[in-house]
mmCIF file of C-alpha atoms (C1' of nucleotides) in Angstrom:
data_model
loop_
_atom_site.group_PDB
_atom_site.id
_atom_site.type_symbol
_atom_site.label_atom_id
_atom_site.label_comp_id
_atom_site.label_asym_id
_atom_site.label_seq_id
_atom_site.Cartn_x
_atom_site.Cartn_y
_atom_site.Cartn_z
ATOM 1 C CA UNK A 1 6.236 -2.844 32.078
ATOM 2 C CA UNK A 2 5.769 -3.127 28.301
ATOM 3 C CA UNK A 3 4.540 -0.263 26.026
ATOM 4 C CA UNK A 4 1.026 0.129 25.541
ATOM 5 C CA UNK A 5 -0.673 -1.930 22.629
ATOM 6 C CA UNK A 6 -1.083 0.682 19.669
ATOM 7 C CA UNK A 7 -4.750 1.119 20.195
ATOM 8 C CA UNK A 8 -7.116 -0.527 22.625
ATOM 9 C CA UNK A 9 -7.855 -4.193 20.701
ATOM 10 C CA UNK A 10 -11.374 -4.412 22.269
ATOM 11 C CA UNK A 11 -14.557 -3.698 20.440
ATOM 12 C CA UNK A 12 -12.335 -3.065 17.494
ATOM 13 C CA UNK A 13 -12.974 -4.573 13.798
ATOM 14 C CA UNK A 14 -10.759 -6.557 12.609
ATOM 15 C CA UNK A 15 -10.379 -7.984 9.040
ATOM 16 C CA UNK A 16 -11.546 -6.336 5.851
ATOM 17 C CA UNK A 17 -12.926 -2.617 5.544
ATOM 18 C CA UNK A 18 -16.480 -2.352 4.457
ATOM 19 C CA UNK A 19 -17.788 1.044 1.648
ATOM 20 C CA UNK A 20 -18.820 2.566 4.731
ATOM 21 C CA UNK A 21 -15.879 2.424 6.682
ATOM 22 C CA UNK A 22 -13.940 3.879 4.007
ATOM 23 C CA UNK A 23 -16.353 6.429 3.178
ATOM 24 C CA UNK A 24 -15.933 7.699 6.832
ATOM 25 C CA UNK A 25 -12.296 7.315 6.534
ATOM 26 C CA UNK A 26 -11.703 9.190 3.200
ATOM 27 C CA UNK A 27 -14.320 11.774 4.268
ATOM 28 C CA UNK A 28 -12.459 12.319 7.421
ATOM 29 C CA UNK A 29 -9.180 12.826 5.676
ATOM 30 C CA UNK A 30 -10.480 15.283 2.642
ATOM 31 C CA UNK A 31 -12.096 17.477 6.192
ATOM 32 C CA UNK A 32 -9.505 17.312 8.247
ATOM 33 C CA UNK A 33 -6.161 15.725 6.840
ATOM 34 C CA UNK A 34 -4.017 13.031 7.918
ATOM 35 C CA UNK A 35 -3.460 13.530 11.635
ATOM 36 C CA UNK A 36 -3.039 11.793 14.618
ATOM 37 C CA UNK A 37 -3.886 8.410 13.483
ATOM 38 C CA UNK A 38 -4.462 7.359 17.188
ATOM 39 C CA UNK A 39 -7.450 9.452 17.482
ATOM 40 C CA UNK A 40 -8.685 8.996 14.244
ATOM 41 C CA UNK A 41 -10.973 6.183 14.351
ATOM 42 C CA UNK A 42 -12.776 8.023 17.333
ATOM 43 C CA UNK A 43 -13.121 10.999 15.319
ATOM 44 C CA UNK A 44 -14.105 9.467 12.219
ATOM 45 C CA UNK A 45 -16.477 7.519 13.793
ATOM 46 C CA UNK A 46 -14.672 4.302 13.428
ATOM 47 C CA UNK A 47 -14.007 1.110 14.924
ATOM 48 C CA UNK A 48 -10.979 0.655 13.906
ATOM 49 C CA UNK A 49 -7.246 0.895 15.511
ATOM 50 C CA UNK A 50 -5.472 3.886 13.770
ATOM 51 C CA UNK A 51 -2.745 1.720 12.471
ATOM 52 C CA UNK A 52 -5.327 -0.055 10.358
ATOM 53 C CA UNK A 53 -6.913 2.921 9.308
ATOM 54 C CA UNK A 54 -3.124 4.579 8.153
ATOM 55 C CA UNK A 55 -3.045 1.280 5.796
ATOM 56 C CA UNK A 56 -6.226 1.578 4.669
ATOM 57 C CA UNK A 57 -5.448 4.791 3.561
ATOM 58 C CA UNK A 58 -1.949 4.595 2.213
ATOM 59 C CA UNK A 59 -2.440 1.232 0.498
ATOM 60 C CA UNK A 60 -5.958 1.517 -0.640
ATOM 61 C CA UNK A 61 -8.135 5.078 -0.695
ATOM 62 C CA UNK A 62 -5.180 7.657 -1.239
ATOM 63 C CA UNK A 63 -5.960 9.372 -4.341
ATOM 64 C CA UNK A 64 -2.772 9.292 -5.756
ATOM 65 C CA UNK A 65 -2.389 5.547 -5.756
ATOM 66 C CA UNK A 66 -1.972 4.232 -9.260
ATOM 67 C CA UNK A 67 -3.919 0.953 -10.071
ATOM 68 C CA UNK A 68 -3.197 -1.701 -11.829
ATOM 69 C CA UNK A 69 -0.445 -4.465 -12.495
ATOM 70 C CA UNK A 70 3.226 -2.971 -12.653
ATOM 71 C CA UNK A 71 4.423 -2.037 -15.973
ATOM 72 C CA UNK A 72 7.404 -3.562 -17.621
ATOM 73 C CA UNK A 73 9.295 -0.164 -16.702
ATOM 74 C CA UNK A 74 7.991 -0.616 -13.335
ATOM 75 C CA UNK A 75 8.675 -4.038 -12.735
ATOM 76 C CA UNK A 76 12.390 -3.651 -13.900
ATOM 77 C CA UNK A 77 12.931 -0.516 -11.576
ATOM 78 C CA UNK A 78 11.931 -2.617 -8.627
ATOM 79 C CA UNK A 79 14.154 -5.539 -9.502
ATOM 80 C CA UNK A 80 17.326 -2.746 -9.912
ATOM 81 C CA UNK A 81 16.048 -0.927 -6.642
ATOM 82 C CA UNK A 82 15.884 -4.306 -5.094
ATOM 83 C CA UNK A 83 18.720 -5.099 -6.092
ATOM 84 C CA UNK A 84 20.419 -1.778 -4.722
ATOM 85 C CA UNK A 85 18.420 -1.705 -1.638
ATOM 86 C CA UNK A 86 17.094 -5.146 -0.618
ATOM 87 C CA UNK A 87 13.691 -5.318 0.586
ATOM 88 C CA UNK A 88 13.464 -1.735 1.734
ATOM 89 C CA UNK A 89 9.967 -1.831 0.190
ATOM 90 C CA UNK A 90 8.653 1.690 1.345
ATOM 91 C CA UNK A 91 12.375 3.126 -0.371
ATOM 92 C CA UNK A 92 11.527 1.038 -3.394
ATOM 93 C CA UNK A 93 8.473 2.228 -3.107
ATOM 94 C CA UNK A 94 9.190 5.669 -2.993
ATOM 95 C CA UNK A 95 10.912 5.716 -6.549
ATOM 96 C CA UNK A 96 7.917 4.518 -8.026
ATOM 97 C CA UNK A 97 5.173 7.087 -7.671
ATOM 98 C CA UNK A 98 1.732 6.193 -6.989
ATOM 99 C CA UNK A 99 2.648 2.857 -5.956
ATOM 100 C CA UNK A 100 2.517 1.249 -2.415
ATOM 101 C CA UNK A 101 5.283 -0.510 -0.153
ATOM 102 C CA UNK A 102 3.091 -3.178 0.222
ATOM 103 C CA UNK A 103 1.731 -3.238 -3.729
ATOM 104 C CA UNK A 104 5.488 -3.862 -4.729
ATOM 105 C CA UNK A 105 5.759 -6.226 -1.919
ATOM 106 C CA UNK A 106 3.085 -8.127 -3.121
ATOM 107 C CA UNK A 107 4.117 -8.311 -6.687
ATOM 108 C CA UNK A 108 7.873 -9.091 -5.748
ATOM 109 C CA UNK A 109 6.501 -11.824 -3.890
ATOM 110 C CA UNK A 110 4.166 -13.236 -6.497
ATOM 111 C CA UNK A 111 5.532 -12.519 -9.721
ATOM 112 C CA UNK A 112 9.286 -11.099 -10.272
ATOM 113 C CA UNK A 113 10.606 -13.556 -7.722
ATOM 114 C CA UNK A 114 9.303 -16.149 -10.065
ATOM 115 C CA UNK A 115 10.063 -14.545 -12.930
ATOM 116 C CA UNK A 116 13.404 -13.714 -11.942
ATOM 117 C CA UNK A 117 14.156 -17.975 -10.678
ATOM 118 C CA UNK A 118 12.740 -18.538 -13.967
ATOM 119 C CA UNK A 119 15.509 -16.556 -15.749
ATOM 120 C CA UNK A 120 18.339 -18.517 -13.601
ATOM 121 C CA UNK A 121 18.636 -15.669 -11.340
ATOM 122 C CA UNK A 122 18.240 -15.655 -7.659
ATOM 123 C CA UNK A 123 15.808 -13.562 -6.107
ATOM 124 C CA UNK A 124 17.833 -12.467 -3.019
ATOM 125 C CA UNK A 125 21.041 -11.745 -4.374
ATOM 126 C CA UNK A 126 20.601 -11.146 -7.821
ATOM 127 C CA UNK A 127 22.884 -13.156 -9.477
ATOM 128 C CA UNK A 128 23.047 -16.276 -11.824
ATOM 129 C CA UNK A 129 21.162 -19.231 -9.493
ATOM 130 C CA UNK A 130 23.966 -21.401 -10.119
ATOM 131 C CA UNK A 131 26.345 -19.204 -7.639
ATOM 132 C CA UNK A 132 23.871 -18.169 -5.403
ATOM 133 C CA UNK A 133 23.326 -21.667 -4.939
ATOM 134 C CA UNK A 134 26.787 -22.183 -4.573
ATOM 135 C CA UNK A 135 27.157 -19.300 -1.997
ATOM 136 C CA UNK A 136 24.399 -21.017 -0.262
ATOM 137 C CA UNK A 137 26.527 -23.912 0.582
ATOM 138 C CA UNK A 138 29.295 -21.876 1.497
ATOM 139 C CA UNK A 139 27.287 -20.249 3.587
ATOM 140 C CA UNK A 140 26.013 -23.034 5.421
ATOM 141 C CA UNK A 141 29.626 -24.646 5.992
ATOM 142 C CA UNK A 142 31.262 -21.176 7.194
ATOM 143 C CA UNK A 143 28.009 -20.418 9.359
ATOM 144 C CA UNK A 144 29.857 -19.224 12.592
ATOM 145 C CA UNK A 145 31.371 -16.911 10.053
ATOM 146 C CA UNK A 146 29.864 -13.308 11.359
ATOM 147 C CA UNK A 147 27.037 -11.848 8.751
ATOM 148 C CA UNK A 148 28.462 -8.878 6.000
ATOM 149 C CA UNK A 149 28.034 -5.525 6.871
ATOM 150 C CA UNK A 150 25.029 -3.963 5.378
ATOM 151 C CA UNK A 151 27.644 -1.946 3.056
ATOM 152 C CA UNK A 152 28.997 -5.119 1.931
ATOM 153 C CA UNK A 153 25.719 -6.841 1.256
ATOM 154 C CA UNK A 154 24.719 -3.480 -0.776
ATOM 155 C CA UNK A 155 27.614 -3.927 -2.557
ATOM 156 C CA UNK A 156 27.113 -7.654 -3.308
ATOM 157 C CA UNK A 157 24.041 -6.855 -4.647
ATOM 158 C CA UNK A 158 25.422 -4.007 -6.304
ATOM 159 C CA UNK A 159 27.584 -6.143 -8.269
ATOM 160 C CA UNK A 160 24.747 -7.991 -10.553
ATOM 161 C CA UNK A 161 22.743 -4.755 -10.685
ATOM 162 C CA UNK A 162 22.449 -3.495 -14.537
ATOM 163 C CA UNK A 163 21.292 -0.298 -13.645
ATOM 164 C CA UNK A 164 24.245 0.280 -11.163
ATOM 165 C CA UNK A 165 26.375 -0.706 -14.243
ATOM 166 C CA UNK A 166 24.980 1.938 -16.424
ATOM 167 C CA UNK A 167 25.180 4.557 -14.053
ATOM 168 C CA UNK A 168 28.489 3.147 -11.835
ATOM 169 C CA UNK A 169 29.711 6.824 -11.631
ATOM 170 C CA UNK A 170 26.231 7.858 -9.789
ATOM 171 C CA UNK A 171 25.877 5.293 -7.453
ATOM 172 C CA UNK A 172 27.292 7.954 -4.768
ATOM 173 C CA UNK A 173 25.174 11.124 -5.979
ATOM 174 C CA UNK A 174 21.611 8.246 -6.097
ATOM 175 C CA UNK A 175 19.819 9.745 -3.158
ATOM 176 C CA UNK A 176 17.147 7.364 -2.648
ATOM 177 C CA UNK A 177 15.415 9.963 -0.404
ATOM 178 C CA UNK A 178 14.847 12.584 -2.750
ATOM 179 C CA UNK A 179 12.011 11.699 -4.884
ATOM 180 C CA UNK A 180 9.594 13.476 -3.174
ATOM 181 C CA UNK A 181 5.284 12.173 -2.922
ATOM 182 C CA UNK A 182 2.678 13.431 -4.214
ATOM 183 C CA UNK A 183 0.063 13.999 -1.205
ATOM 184 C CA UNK A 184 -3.687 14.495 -1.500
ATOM 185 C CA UNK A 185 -3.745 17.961 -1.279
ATOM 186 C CA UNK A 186 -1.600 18.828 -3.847
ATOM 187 C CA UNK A 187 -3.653 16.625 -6.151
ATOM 188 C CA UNK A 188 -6.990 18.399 -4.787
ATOM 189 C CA UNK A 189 -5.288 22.462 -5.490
ATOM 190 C CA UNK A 190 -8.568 24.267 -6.881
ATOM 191 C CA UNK A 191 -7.904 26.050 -10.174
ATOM 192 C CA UNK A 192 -9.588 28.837 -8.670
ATOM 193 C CA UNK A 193 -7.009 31.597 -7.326
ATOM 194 C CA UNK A 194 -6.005 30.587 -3.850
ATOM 195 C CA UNK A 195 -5.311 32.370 -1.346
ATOM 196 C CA UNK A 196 -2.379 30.424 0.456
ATOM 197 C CA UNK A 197 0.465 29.403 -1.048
ATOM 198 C CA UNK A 198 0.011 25.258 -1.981
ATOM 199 C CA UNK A 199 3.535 25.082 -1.650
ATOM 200 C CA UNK A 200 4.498 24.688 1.909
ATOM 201 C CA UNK A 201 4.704 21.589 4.384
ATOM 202 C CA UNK A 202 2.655 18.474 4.370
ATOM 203 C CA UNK A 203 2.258 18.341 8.284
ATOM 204 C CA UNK A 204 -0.728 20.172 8.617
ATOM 205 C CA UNK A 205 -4.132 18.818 9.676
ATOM 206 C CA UNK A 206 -5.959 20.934 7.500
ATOM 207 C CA UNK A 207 -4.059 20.927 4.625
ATOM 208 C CA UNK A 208 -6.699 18.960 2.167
ATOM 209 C CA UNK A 209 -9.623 20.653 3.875
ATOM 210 C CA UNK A 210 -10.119 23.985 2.233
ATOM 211 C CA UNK A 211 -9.018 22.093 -1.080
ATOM 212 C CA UNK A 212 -12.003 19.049 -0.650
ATOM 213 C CA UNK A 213 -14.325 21.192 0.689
ATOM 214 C CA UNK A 214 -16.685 21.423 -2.468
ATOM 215 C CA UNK A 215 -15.643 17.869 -3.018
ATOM 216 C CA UNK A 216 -17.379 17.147 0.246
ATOM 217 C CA UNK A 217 -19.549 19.649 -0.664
ATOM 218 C CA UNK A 218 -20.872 17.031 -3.210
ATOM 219 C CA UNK A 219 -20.525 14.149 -0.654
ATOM 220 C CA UNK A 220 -24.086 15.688 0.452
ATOM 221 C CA UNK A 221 -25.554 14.530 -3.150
ATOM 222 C CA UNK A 222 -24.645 11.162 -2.241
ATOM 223 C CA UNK A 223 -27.539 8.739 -2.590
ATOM 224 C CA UNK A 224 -28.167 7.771 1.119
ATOM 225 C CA UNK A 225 -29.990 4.439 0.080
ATOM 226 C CA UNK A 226 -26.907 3.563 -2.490
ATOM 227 C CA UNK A 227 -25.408 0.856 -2.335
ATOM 228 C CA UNK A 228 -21.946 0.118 -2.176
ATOM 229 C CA UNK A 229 -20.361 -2.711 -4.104
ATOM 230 C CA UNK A 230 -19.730 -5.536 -1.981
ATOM 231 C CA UNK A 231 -16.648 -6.698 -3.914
ATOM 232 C CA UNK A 232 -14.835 -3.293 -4.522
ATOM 233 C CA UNK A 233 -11.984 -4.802 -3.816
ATOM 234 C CA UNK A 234 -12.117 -7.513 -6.531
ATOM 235 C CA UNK A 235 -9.150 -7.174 -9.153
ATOM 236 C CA UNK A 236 -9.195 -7.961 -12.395
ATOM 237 C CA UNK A 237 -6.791 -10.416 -12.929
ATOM 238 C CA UNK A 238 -7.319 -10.889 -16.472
ATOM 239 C CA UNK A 239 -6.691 -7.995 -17.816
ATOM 240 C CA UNK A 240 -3.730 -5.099 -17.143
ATOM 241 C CA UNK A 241 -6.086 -2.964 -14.985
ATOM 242 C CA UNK A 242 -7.258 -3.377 -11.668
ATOM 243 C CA UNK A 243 -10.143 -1.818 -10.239
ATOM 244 C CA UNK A 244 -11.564 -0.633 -7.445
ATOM 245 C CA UNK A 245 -15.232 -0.324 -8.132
ATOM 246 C CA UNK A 246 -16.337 -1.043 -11.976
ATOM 247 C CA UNK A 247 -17.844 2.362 -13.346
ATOM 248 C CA UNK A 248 -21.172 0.448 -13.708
ATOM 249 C CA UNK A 249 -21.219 0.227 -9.655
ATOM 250 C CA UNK A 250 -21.864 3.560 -10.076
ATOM 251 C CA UNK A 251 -24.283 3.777 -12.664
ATOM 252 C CA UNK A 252 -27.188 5.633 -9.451
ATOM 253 C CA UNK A 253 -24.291 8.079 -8.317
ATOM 254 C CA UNK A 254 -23.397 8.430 -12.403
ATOM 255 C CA UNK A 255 -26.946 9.299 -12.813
ATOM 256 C CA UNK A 256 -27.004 11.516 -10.120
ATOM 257 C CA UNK A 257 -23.749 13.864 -10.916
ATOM 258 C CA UNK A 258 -24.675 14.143 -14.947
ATOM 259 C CA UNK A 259 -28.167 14.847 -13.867
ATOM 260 C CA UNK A 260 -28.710 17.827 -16.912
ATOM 261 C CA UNK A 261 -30.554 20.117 -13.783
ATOM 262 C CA UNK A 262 -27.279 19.808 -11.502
ATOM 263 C CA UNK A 263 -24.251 19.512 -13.724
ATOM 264 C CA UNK A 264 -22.753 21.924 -11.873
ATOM 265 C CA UNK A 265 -22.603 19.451 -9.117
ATOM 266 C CA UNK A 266 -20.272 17.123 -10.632
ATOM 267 C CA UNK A 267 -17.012 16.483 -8.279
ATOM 268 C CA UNK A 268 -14.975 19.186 -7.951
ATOM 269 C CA UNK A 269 -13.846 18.189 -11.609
ATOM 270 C CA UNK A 270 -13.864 21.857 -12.925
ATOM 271 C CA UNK A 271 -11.460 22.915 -10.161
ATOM 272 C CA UNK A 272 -8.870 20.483 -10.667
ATOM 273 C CA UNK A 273 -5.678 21.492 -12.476
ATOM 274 C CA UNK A 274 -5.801 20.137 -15.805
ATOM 275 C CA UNK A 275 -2.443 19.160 -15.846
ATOM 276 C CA UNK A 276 -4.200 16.781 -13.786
ATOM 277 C CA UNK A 277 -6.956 15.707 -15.777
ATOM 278 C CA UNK A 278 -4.771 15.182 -18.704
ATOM 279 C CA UNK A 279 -1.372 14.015 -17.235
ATOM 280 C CA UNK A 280 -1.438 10.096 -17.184
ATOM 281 C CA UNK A 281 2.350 10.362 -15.335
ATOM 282 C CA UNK A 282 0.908 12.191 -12.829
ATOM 283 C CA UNK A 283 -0.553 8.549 -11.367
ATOM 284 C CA UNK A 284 -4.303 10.400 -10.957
ATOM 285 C CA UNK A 285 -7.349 9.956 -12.897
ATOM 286 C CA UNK A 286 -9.221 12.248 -11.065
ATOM 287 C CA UNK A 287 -12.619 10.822 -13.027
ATOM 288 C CA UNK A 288 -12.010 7.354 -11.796
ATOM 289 C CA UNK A 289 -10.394 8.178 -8.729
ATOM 290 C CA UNK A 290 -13.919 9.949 -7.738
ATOM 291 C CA UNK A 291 -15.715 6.669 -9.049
ATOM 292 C CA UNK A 292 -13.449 4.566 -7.010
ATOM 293 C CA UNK A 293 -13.793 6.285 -3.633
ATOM 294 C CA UNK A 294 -17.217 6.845 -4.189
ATOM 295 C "C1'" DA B 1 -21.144 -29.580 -10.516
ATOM 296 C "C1'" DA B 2 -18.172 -30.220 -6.714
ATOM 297 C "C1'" DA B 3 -13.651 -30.669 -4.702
ATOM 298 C "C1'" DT B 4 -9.036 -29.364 -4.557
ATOM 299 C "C1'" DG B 5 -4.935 -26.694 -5.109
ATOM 300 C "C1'" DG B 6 -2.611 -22.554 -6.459
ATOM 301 C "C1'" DT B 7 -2.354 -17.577 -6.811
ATOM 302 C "C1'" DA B 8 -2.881 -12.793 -5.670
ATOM 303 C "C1'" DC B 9 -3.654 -9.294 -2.642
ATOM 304 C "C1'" DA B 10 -5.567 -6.836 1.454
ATOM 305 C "C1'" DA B 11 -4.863 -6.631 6.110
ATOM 306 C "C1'" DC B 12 -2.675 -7.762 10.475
ATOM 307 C "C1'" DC B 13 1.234 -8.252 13.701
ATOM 308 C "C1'" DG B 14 5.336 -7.187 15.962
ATOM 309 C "C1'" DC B 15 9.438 -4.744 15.957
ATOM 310 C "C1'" DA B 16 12.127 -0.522 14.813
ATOM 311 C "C1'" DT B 17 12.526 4.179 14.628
ATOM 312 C "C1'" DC B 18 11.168 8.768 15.444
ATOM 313 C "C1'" DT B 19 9.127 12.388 18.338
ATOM 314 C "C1'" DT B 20 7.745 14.585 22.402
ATOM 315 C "C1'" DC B 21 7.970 15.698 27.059
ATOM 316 C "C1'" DA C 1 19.017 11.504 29.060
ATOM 317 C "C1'" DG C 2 15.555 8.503 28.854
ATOM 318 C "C1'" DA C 3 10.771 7.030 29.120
ATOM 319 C "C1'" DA C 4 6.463 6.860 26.747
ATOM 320 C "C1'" DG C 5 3.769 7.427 22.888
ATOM 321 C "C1'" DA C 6 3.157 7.730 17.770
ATOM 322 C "C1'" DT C 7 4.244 6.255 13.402
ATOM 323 C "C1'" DG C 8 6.586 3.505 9.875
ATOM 324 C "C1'" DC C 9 8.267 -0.757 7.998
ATOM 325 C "C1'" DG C 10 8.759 -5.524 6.656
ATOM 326 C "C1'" DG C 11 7.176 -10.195 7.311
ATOM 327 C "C1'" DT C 12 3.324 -13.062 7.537
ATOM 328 C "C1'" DT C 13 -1.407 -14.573 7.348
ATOM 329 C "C1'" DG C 14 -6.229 -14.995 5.806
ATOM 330 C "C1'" DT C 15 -9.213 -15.327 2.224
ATOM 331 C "C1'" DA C 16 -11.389 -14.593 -2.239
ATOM 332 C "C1'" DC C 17 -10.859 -15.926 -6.744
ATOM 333 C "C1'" DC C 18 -9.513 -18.878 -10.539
ATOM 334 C "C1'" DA C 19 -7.945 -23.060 -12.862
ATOM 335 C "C1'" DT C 20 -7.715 -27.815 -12.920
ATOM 336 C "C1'" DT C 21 -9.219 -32.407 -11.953
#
DNA sequence: AAATGGTACAACCGCATCTTC
DNA sequence: AGAAGATGCGGTTGTACCATT
């Protein structure tokens, strides 16, 4: 008697998420918040499994994902985290905010690993190829030898990791679980005195609802003949930004939120924090992030 | 211009872990 | 305590895009 599959496979869509589906999906989330992924899809009017629509959401539509290729400050706190951690990409992840498990996954895999061989060090282990190579052999001749403990792996690793060397006396006091995320609804707090308290826990269903609601509001204005951009997913490879949608896709709902009669109408924009607006660190451009999701 | 190969990234799969009853 | 369900995580795959031949 094995578990139950996740979500019942048939009559579900497989394979890449279509402007509609995610307009369902991030419409869902900014009414109702992220809960119970199971019975999402139903509820959102999906046909998708709820573990595919948690991905789509954490790795693609959250609001408070950053875009765009890592920055040399990124890309050398992954390779120290990696180094500390192995590939505990959601912990590495978690360091770098506004960046996904599987985004730093991805660019380990296609860039710093080669970047890293390229320097004559190894990937896994961090150190100089030559003795990782060496080690490799080793390995293979002592193979009934039982595998480190993870301690002692950490500490291998630990060994070629510059960052450990700068900070050797914090290793101990580096809590890798207390950087905290930024969630949707504390990017979507309306400037407007509120009621509740924004501080609280991130468990509720509702938590993003009151703070979308004009957002959605504004859904309403949405063009119903507009069409979405079939390749909003297309990056940019040549230059340092990514997109998700080019602002030109956008140039009918553009039109339609700067119309002079209904300026008023524009996104929620007036009732986000302005620490927002203006805070680059903060991993939100609330402008494009609009633009993007819609 | 077409074919081919390489690269990058979104999405899926299966297992692990956590939570609830 | 342990079974079942829900969620999270890491590895892998599929495919679109780009460069080269």
């Amino acid at each position: 008697m094995g578990r139950k599959p996740c979500c019942e496979k048939v009559g579900l869509k497989k394979g890449p998420w279509t402007a509609e589906e995610d307009k369902k999906l991030v419409t869902f989330i900014l009414t109702n918040g992220q809960c119970c992924w199971r019975t999402l899809p139903k509820l959102a009017g999906l046909l998708r499994c709820g573990k595919s629509c948690r991905l789509r959401w954490t790795n693609y539509l959250r609001p408070d994902l950053k875009r765009g290729l890592l920055s040399e400050d990124e890309e050398q706190m992954v390779i120290d985290l990696h180094a500390q951690l192995g590939n505990r990409w959601s912990k590495i992840a978690s360091h770098l905010p506004g960046r996904t498990d599987n985004e730093i996954k991805n660019h380990w895999n296609t860039h710093i690993k080669k970047k890293l061989r390229k320097m004559g060090i190894d990937p896994l282990t961090h150190k100089p190829l030559s003795t990782a190579e060496e080690q490799q052999e080793k390995k293979k001749q002592v193979s009934k030898e039982p595998e480190p403990k993870e301690e002692d792996k950490t500490m291998t690793r630990t060994l070629f990791d510059p960052m450990a060397m700068m900070n050797n006396d914090n290793i101990d006091g580096f809590s890798i679980d207390e950087v905290p995320l930024i969630e949707p609804y504390e990017i979507l707090v309306p400037a407007a005195p509120s009621t509740s308290s924004s501080s609280s826990s991130s468990s509720s269903c509702s938590s993003s609802a009151t703070n979308s609601s004009k957002f959605l509001e504004d859904l309403h204005y949405f063009p119903v003949d507009f069409e979405w951009p079939s390749d909003h997913t297309t990056t940019d490879t040549d230059s340092n930004n990514l997109r998700l949608w080019n602002i030109d896709d956008f140039s009918s709902w553009d039109l339609l939120i700067n119309n002079d009669d209904d300026s008023d109408r524009e996104p929620a924009l007036h009732s986000l924090p302005s620490p927002l607006i203006q805070n680059p660190t903060m991993g939100v451009d609330y402008d494009s992030w609009t633009y993007e999701l819609l």
